PDB file of C-alpha atoms in Angstrom:
ATOM      1  CA  MET U   1      14.969 -15.725  -0.296  1.00  0.00           C
ATOM      2  CA  SER U   2      11.348 -15.468   0.845  1.00  0.00           C
ATOM      3  CA  LEU U   3      12.008 -17.533   3.991  1.00  0.00           C
ATOM      4  CA  ASP U   4      14.750 -15.113   5.043  1.00  0.00           C
ATOM      5  CA  ALA U   5      12.419 -12.196   4.379  1.00  0.00           C
ATOM      6  CA  ILE U   6       9.704 -13.799   6.499  1.00  0.00           C
ATOM      7  CA  ASP U   7      12.109 -14.369   9.382  1.00  0.00           C
ATOM      8  CA  ALA U   8      13.342 -10.765   9.163  1.00  0.00           C
ATOM      9  CA  VAL U   9       9.909  -9.352  10.057  1.00  0.00           C
ATOM     10  CA  ASN U  10       9.009  -8.744  13.703  1.00  0.00           C
ATOM     11  CA  TRP U  11       5.532 -10.214  13.342  1.00  0.00           C
ATOM     12  CA  SER U  12       4.789  -9.993  17.068  1.00  0.00           C
ATOM     13  CA  ALA U  13       5.041  -6.190  16.865  1.00  0.00           C
ATOM     14  CA  ILE U  14       2.266  -5.948  14.238  1.00  0.00           C
ATOM     15  CA  PRO U  15      -1.214  -5.175  15.625  1.00  0.00           C
ATOM     16  CA  ASN U  16      -3.951  -7.809  15.643  1.00  0.00           C
ATOM     17  CA  PRO U  17      -7.092  -5.643  15.382  1.00  0.00           C
ATOM     18  CA  THR U  18      -9.585  -8.375  16.249  1.00  0.00           C
ATOM     19  CA  GLY U  19      -7.642  -9.916  19.125  1.00  0.00           C
ATOM     20  CA  PHE U  20      -8.609 -13.402  17.935  1.00  0.00           C
ATOM     21  CA  GLU U  21      -5.898 -16.063  17.915  1.00  0.00           C
ATOM     22  CA  TYR U  22      -6.530 -16.974  14.290  1.00  0.00           C
ATOM     23  CA  ASP U  23      -5.769 -13.374  13.260  1.00  0.00           C
ATOM     24  CA  ASP U  24      -2.375 -13.384  15.000  1.00  0.00           C
ATOM     25  CA  PRO U  25       0.315 -12.024  12.619  1.00  0.00           C
ATOM     26  CA  GLU U  26       2.527 -14.981  13.602  1.00  0.00           C
ATOM     27  CA  ARG U  27      -0.010 -17.181  11.805  1.00  0.00           C
ATOM     28  CA  VAL U  28       0.498 -15.033   8.724  1.00  0.00           C
ATOM     29  CA  ALA U  29       4.218 -15.764   8.908  1.00  0.00           C
ATOM     30  CA  ASP U  30       3.527 -19.497   9.195  1.00  0.00           C
ATOM     31  CA  ALA U  31       1.156 -19.425   6.218  1.00  0.00           C
ATOM     32  CA  LEU U  32       3.739 -17.539   4.143  1.00  0.00           C
ATOM     33  CA  ARG U  33       6.331 -20.203   4.951  1.00  0.00           C
ATOM     34  CA  ARG U  34       3.883 -22.919   3.918  1.00  0.00           C
ATOM     35  CA  LEU U  35       3.124 -21.158   0.659  1.00  0.00           C
ATOM     36  CA  THR U  36       6.805 -20.631  -0.089  1.00  0.00           C
ATOM     37  CA  MET U  37       7.651 -24.293   0.510  1.00  0.00           C
ATOM     38  CA  SER U  38       4.522 -25.789  -1.073  1.00  0.00           C
ATOM     39  CA  THR U  39       5.157 -28.295  -3.842  1.00  0.00           C
ATOM     40  CA  THR U  40       1.674 -29.646  -4.579  1.00  0.00           C
ATOM     41  CA  ALA U  41      -1.621 -28.041  -5.548  1.00  0.00           C
ATOM     42  CA  ASN U  42      -3.139 -29.061  -2.198  1.00  0.00           C
ATOM     43  CA  GLU U  43      -0.280 -27.545  -0.208  1.00  0.00           C
ATOM     44  CA  THR U  44      -0.459 -24.315  -2.178  1.00  0.00           C
ATOM     45  CA  GLY U  45      -4.228 -24.138  -1.797  1.00  0.00           C
ATOM     46  CA  ASP U  46      -4.105 -24.815   1.936  1.00  0.00           C
ATOM     47  CA  ALA U  47      -1.472 -22.112   2.517  1.00  0.00           C
ATOM     48  CA  ALA U  48      -3.359 -19.579   0.387  1.00  0.00           C
ATOM     49  CA  SER U  49      -6.569 -20.393   2.280  1.00  0.00           C
ATOM     50  CA  LEU U  50      -4.829 -19.715   5.582  1.00  0.00           C
ATOM     51  CA  LEU U  51      -3.754 -16.300   4.350  1.00  0.00           C
ATOM     52  CA  ALA U  52      -7.233 -15.578   2.970  1.00  0.00           C
ATOM     53  CA  GLY U  53      -8.949 -16.394   6.246  1.00  0.00           C
ATOM     54  CA  SER U  54      -6.729 -15.093   9.005  1.00  0.00           C
ATOM     55  CA  GLY U  55      -4.542 -12.114   9.877  1.00  0.00           C
ATOM     56  CA  PHE U  56      -3.588 -11.227   6.297  1.00  0.00           C
ATOM     57  CA  VAL U  57      -7.075 -10.748   4.858  1.00  0.00           C
ATOM     58  CA  CYS U  58     -10.505 -12.082   5.738  1.00  0.00           C
ATOM     59  CA  GLY U  59     -12.045 -13.050   2.427  1.00  0.00           C
ATOM     60  CA  HIS U  60     -15.661 -13.474   3.482  1.00  0.00           C
ATOM     61  CA  ALA U  61     -15.660 -10.044   5.174  1.00  0.00           C
ATOM     62  CA  CYS U  62     -13.534  -8.291   2.492  1.00  0.00           C
ATOM     63  CA  MET U  63     -11.237  -7.093   5.288  1.00  0.00           C
ATOM     64  CA  VAL U  64      -7.470  -6.487   5.244  1.00  0.00           C
ATOM     65  CA  PHE U  65      -5.192  -6.486   8.297  1.00  0.00           C
ATOM     66  CA  PRO U  66      -2.032  -4.477   9.127  1.00  0.00           C
ATOM     67  CA  ALA U  67       0.155  -7.564   8.596  1.00  0.00           C
ATOM     68  CA  ALA U  68      -0.616  -7.312   4.883  1.00  0.00           C
ATOM     69  CA  TYR U  69       1.865  -4.437   4.570  1.00  0.00           C
ATOM     70  CA  ALA U  70       4.740  -6.646   5.720  1.00  0.00           C
ATOM     71  CA  ALA U  71       3.482  -9.712   3.849  1.00  0.00           C
ATOM     72  CA  THR U  72       2.956  -8.050   0.458  1.00  0.00           C
ATOM     73  CA  PRO U  73       6.649  -7.749  -0.568  1.00  0.00           C
ATOM     74  CA  ILE U  74       7.151 -11.399   0.421  1.00  0.00           C
ATOM     75  CA  LEU U  75       4.279 -12.455  -1.816  1.00  0.00           C
ATOM     76  CA  LEU U  76       5.670 -10.290  -4.612  1.00  0.00           C
ATOM     77  CA  ASP U  77       9.027 -12.044  -4.147  1.00  0.00           C
ATOM     78  CA  LEU U  78       7.189 -15.294  -4.862  1.00  0.00           C
ATOM     79  CA  VAL U  79       5.738 -13.800  -8.047  1.00  0.00           C
ATOM     80  CA  GLU U  80       9.212 -12.736  -9.130  1.00  0.00           C
ATOM     81  CA  HIS U  81      11.333 -15.676  -8.009  1.00  0.00           C
ATOM     82  CA  GLY U  82       8.931 -18.558  -7.394  1.00  0.00           C
ATOM     83  CA  GLN U  83       9.351 -21.708  -9.447  1.00  0.00           C
ATOM     84  CA  ARG U  84       5.733 -22.907  -9.447  1.00  0.00           C
ATOM     85  CA  PRO U  85       2.983 -21.150 -11.450  1.00  0.00           C
ATOM     86  CA  ARG U  86       0.295 -22.025  -8.876  1.00  0.00           C
ATOM     87  CA  VAL U  87       2.263 -20.280  -6.130  1.00  0.00           C
ATOM     88  CA  LYS U  88       2.802 -17.209  -8.306  1.00  0.00           C
ATOM     89  CA  ASP U  89      -0.890 -17.027  -9.195  1.00  0.00           C
ATOM     90  CA  ALA U  90      -1.929 -17.471  -5.556  1.00  0.00           C
ATOM     91  CA  ALA U  91       0.434 -14.688  -4.497  1.00  0.00           C
ATOM     92  CA  VAL U  92      -0.983 -12.273  -7.090  1.00  0.00           C
ATOM     93  CA  GLY U  93      -4.543 -13.031  -5.992  1.00  0.00           C
ATOM     94  CA  LEU U  94      -3.739 -12.508  -2.331  1.00  0.00           C
ATOM     95  CA  VAL U  95      -2.020  -9.178  -2.970  1.00  0.00           C
ATOM     96  CA  PHE U  96      -4.970  -8.054  -5.090  1.00  0.00           C
ATOM     97  CA  ASP U  97      -7.321  -8.776  -2.188  1.00  0.00           C
ATOM     98  CA  ALA U  98      -5.066  -6.940   0.263  1.00  0.00           C
ATOM     99  CA  LEU U  99      -5.082  -3.849  -1.947  1.00  0.00           C
ATOM    100  CA  CYS U 100      -8.831  -3.830  -2.580  1.00  0.00           C
ATOM    101  CA  TYR U 101     -10.234  -4.857   0.819  1.00  0.00           C
ATOM    102  CA  SER U 102     -10.858  -2.320   3.589  1.00  0.00           C
ATOM    103  CA  PRO U 103      -9.110  -2.284   6.994  1.00  0.00           C
ATOM    104  CA  LEU U 104     -10.787  -2.173  10.361  1.00  0.00           C
ATOM    105  CA  ALA U 105     -11.334   1.227  11.969  1.00  0.00           C
ATOM    106  CA  TYR U 106      -8.199   2.651  13.629  1.00  0.00           C
ATOM    107  CA  ASN U 107      -6.053   0.067  11.803  1.00  0.00           C
ATOM    108  CA  ASN U 108      -6.032   1.673   8.378  1.00  0.00           C
ATOM    109  CA  ARG U 109      -2.530   3.182   8.553  1.00  0.00           C
ATOM    110  CA  VAL U 110       1.037   1.901   8.792  1.00  0.00           C
ATOM    111  CA  ASP U 111       4.465   3.338   9.442  1.00  0.00           C
ATOM    112  CA  THR U 112       6.879   3.084   6.514  1.00  0.00           C
ATOM    113  CA  PRO U 113      10.479   4.110   5.766  1.00  0.00           C
ATOM    114  CA  TYR U 114       9.109   7.146   3.898  1.00  0.00           C
ATOM    115  CA  GLY U 115       6.569   8.350   6.473  1.00  0.00           C
ATOM    116  CA  THR U 116       4.292   7.452   9.360  1.00  0.00           C
ATOM    117  CA  ASP U 117       0.537   6.894   9.347  1.00  0.00           C
ATOM    118  CA  VAL U 118       0.479   6.181   5.613  1.00  0.00           C
ATOM    119  CA  PRO U 119      -2.887   4.827   4.432  1.00  0.00           C
ATOM    120  CA  LEU U 120      -2.565   1.027   4.345  1.00  0.00           C
ATOM    121  CA  CYS U 121      -3.835   0.730   0.778  1.00  0.00           C
ATOM    122  CA  CYS U 122      -1.326   3.343  -0.443  1.00  0.00           C
ATOM    123  CA  ALA U 123       1.579   1.601   1.315  1.00  0.00           C
ATOM    124  CA  ILE U 124       0.606  -1.728  -0.271  1.00  0.00           C
ATOM    125  CA  ALA U 125       0.199  -0.033  -3.659  1.00  0.00           C
ATOM    126  CA  ARG U 126       3.726   1.374  -3.441  1.00  0.00           C
ATOM    127  CA  HIS U 127       5.092  -2.150  -2.907  1.00  0.00           C
ATOM    128  CA  ILE U 128       3.193  -3.232  -6.017  1.00  0.00           C
ATOM    129  CA  ARG U 129       4.399  -0.331  -8.174  1.00  0.00           C
ATOM    130  CA  GLY U 130       7.948  -1.252  -7.216  1.00  0.00           C
ATOM    131  CA  ARG U 131       7.507  -4.588  -9.047  1.00  0.00           C
ATOM    132  CA  GLN U 132       6.084  -3.116 -12.251  1.00  0.00           C
ATOM    133  CA  ALA U 133       8.305  -5.041 -14.662  1.00  0.00           C
ATOM    134  CA  VAL U 134       7.629  -8.338 -12.880  1.00  0.00           C
ATOM    135  CA  LEU U 135       3.872  -7.866 -12.891  1.00  0.00           C
ATOM    136  CA  LEU U 136       3.708  -6.677 -16.494  1.00  0.00           C
ATOM    137  CA  ALA U 137       5.443  -9.903 -17.520  1.00  0.00           C
ATOM    138  CA  HIS U 138       3.344 -12.228 -15.368  1.00  0.00           C
ATOM    139  CA  GLY U 139      -0.038 -12.081 -17.074  1.00  0.00           C
ATOM    140  CA  ARG U 140      -3.374 -10.335 -17.400  1.00  0.00           C
ATOM    141  CA  TYR U 141      -4.420 -10.598 -13.749  1.00  0.00           C
ATOM    142  CA  ALA U 142      -1.060  -9.286 -12.551  1.00  0.00           C
ATOM    143  CA  ARG U 143      -1.367  -6.365 -14.948  1.00  0.00           C
ATOM    144  CA  LYS U 144      -4.832  -5.685 -13.533  1.00  0.00           C
ATOM    145  CA  LEU U 145      -3.278  -5.606 -10.063  1.00  0.00           C
ATOM    146  CA  LEU U 146      -0.703  -3.088 -11.221  1.00  0.00           C
ATOM    147  CA  ALA U 147      -3.392  -0.922 -12.817  1.00  0.00           C
ATOM    148  CA  GLU U 148      -5.359  -0.927  -9.551  1.00  0.00           C
ATOM    149  CA  ALA U 149      -2.243   0.072  -7.605  1.00  0.00           C
ATOM    150  CA  GLU U 150      -1.663   2.999  -9.955  1.00  0.00           C
ATOM    151  CA  LEU U 151      -4.918   4.556  -8.697  1.00  0.00           C
ATOM    152  CA  HIS U 152      -3.421   4.915  -5.189  1.00  0.00           C
ATOM    153  CA  TRP U 153      -1.210   7.825  -6.115  1.00  0.00           C
ATOM    154  CA  GLN U 154       1.474   9.548  -4.056  1.00  0.00           C
ATOM    155  CA  LEU U 155       2.940  13.001  -4.601  1.00  0.00           C
ATOM    156  CA  THR U 156       6.290  13.936  -3.072  1.00  0.00           C
ATOM    157  CA  ILE U 157       6.981  17.672  -2.936  1.00  0.00           C
ATOM    158  CA  GLU U 158      10.361  18.736  -4.342  1.00  0.00           C
ATOM    159  CA  GLU U 159      10.113  22.553  -4.599  1.00  0.00           C
ATOM    160  CA  THR U 160       7.588  25.046  -3.233  1.00  0.00           C
ATOM    161  CA  GLU U 161       6.611  28.614  -4.131  1.00  0.00           C
ATOM    162  CA  PHE U 162       4.072  30.407  -1.950  1.00  0.00           C
ATOM    163  CA  GLU U 163       1.978  33.206  -3.429  1.00  0.00           C
ATOM    164  CA  PRO U 164       0.926  36.324  -1.469  1.00  0.00           C
ATOM    165  CA  ASP U 165      -2.672  35.080  -1.373  1.00  0.00           C
ATOM    166  CA  GLY U 166      -1.620  31.930   0.517  1.00  0.00           C
ATOM    167  CA  THR U 167      -1.814  29.572  -2.439  1.00  0.00           C
ATOM    168  CA  LEU U 168       1.058  27.286  -3.346  1.00  0.00           C
ATOM    169  CA  THR U 169       2.618  26.105  -6.570  1.00  0.00           C
ATOM    170  CA  ALA U 170       4.879  23.101  -6.118  1.00  0.00           C
ATOM    171  CA  ILE U 171       7.066  20.837  -8.212  1.00  0.00           C
ATOM    172  CA  ALA U 172       6.496  17.236  -7.215  1.00  0.00           C
ATOM    173  CA  ALA U 173       7.138  13.629  -8.172  1.00  0.00           C
ATOM    174  CA  LEU U 174       3.982  11.674  -8.938  1.00  0.00           C
ATOM    175  CA  GLU U 175       3.772   7.920  -8.378  1.00  0.00           C
ATOM    176  CA  GLY U 176       0.653   6.402  -9.894  1.00  0.00           C
ATOM    177  CA  THR U 177      -1.741   7.842 -12.441  1.00  0.00           C
ATOM    178  CA  PRO U 178      -2.869  11.484 -12.661  1.00  0.00           C
ATOM    179  CA  PHE U 179      -6.187  11.998 -10.894  1.00  0.00           C
ATOM    180  CA  PRO U 180      -9.346  14.058 -11.541  1.00  0.00           C
ATOM    181  CA  LEU U 181      -9.403  17.645 -10.333  1.00  0.00           C
ATOM    182  CA  SER U 182     -10.150  19.234  -8.045  1.00  0.00           C
ATOM    183  CA  THR U 183      -9.124  16.610  -5.472  1.00  0.00           C
ATOM    184  CA  GLU U 184      -9.103  16.364  -1.702  1.00  0.00           C
ATOM    185  CA  ALA U 185      -5.791  15.083  -0.343  1.00  0.00           C
ATOM    186  CA  GLU U 186      -4.041  14.606   2.967  1.00  0.00           C
ATOM    187  CA  LEU U 187      -0.683  16.210   3.617  1.00  0.00           C
ATOM    188  CA  HIS U 188       2.160  14.533   5.539  1.00  0.00           C
ATOM    189  CA  VAL U 189       5.027  16.840   6.513  1.00  0.00           C
ATOM    190  CA  PRO U 190       8.465  15.631   7.699  1.00  0.00           C
ATOM    191  CA  PRO U 191       9.532  14.641  10.303  1.00  0.00           C
ATOM    192  CA  PHE U 192       5.999  13.133  10.194  1.00  0.00           C
ATOM    193  CA  THR U 193       5.342  13.672  13.898  1.00  0.00           C
ATOM    194  CA  GLN U 194       2.121  15.639  13.407  1.00  0.00           C
ATOM    195  CA  PRO U 195      -1.162  14.236  12.085  1.00  0.00           C
ATOM    196  CA  ALA U 196      -1.905  14.562   8.386  1.00  0.00           C
ATOM    197  CA  GLU U 197      -4.017  17.560   7.471  1.00  0.00           C
ATOM    198  CA  PRO U 198      -6.468  18.064   4.610  1.00  0.00           C
ATOM    199  CA  VAL U 199      -5.558  20.100   1.540  1.00  0.00           C
ATOM    200  CA  HIS U 200      -7.266  20.749  -1.775  1.00  0.00           C
ATOM    201  CA  ILE U 201      -5.364  20.182  -5.030  1.00  0.00           C
ATOM    202  CA  GLU U 202      -6.801  22.616  -7.558  1.00  0.00           C
ATOM    203  CA  ALA U 203      -4.532  21.846 -10.510  1.00  0.00           C
ATOM    204  CA  LEU U 204      -2.124  19.133 -11.608  1.00  0.00           C
ATOM    205  CA  THR U 205       0.043  18.692 -14.667  1.00  0.00           C
ATOM    206  CA  ALA U 206       2.286  15.652 -15.040  1.00  0.00           C
ATOM    207  CA  ASP U 207       4.311  13.993 -17.765  1.00  0.00           C
ATOM    208  CA  SER U 208       5.007  10.312 -18.395  1.00  0.00           C
ATOM    209  CA  SER U 209       8.107  10.387 -16.163  1.00  0.00           C
ATOM    210  CA  GLY U 210       6.056  11.419 -13.116  1.00  0.00           C
ATOM    211  CA  ALA U 211       7.380  14.987 -13.019  1.00  0.00           C
ATOM    212  CA  ALA U 212       4.436  17.071 -11.839  1.00  0.00           C
ATOM    213  CA  CYS U 213       3.361  20.589 -10.970  1.00  0.00           C
ATOM    214  CA  ILE U 214       0.481  21.151  -8.545  1.00  0.00           C
ATOM    215  CA  HIS U 215      -1.433  24.135  -7.242  1.00  0.00           C
ATOM    216  CA  LEU U 216      -2.947  24.205  -3.752  1.00  0.00           C
ATOM    217  CA  ASN U 217      -5.385  26.727  -2.327  1.00  0.00           C
ATOM    218  CA  GLN U 218      -4.879  27.760   1.295  1.00  0.00           C
ATOM    219  CA  ALA U 219      -1.708  25.704   1.621  1.00  0.00           C
ATOM    220  CA  PRO U 220      -0.324  25.329   5.161  1.00  0.00           C
ATOM    221  CA  SER U 221       2.889  27.251   5.714  1.00  0.00           C
ATOM    222  CA  ARG U 222       4.644  24.204   7.170  1.00  0.00           C
ATOM    223  CA  ILE U 223       4.667  22.335   3.856  1.00  0.00           C
ATOM    224  CA  VAL U 224       8.298  21.761   2.787  1.00  0.00           C
ATOM    225  CA  PRO U 225      10.205  19.664   0.247  1.00  0.00           C
ATOM    226  CA  GLY U 226       9.883  16.016   1.236  1.00  0.00           C
ATOM    227  CA  SER U 227       6.238  16.407   2.212  1.00  0.00           C
ATOM    228  CA  THR U 228       3.898  13.804   0.728  1.00  0.00           C
ATOM    229  CA  LEU U 229       0.290  13.860  -0.418  1.00  0.00           C
ATOM    230  CA  TYR U 230      -2.155  10.952  -0.633  1.00  0.00           C
ATOM    231  CA  ALA U 231      -5.782  10.765  -1.745  1.00  0.00           C
ATOM    232  CA  ALA U 232      -8.039  11.760   1.137  1.00  0.00           C
ATOM    233  CA  GLU U 233     -10.417   8.883   0.337  1.00  0.00           C
ATOM    234  CA  CYS U 234      -7.606   6.375   0.965  1.00  0.00           C
ATOM    235  CA  GLY U 235      -7.057   7.755   4.453  1.00  0.00           C
ATOM    236  CA  LEU U 236     -10.755   7.372   5.182  1.00  0.00           C
ATOM    237  CA  ARG U 237     -11.064   3.750   4.059  1.00  0.00           C
ATOM    238  CA  GLU U 238     -12.391   1.621   6.916  1.00  0.00           C
ATOM    239  CA  HIS U 239     -14.384  -1.569   7.183  1.00  0.00           C
TER     240      HIS U 239
END
């Protein structure tokens, strides 16, 4: 399954921010294949080392690359379907690094099926949240990964009500954990052709299902259902 997923990615279309050959996303694809097919501790370690020192992350610099967005679901497939504990553990560790490391300037955003220019850390976190049951069952370190991903929240607007003073009350779906208030956020409005703009979330209430109500001061008039909000600090993360 993972090999098919690797082959389905157009790795040559993914940016290589450094321009160095060893950070080529095609090398990430090769390392993922090696990890998937590894059968010994040495093979697993060698493949994981390739991913930790090339175009996936750079461990010694605590840097993550755009290819990590495409590679993360493949690594999570290995956690879910892999047969060897060492491979599963290596995959969890690599995804944890990808989530926590910082991207290079001007390479901190990715295009996704649910919006363009999404902060890289938030896009990776959404992949992780989608495997909640798998990670909860895998062990303490995997649960720590899931808890870290929950901090990279996303709000999707479902209904809006503008007040005469320009403020906005909105019903939204919250992914991740509720956050401290008041909070700076960035707003993405469909069809996601314009740059994100800053907004200030003054109030948030949310239940355990993720149903939320938010209040924004000075909300832009173009906000509509389907708009998304991410933490402003995530959009500013750069190495």
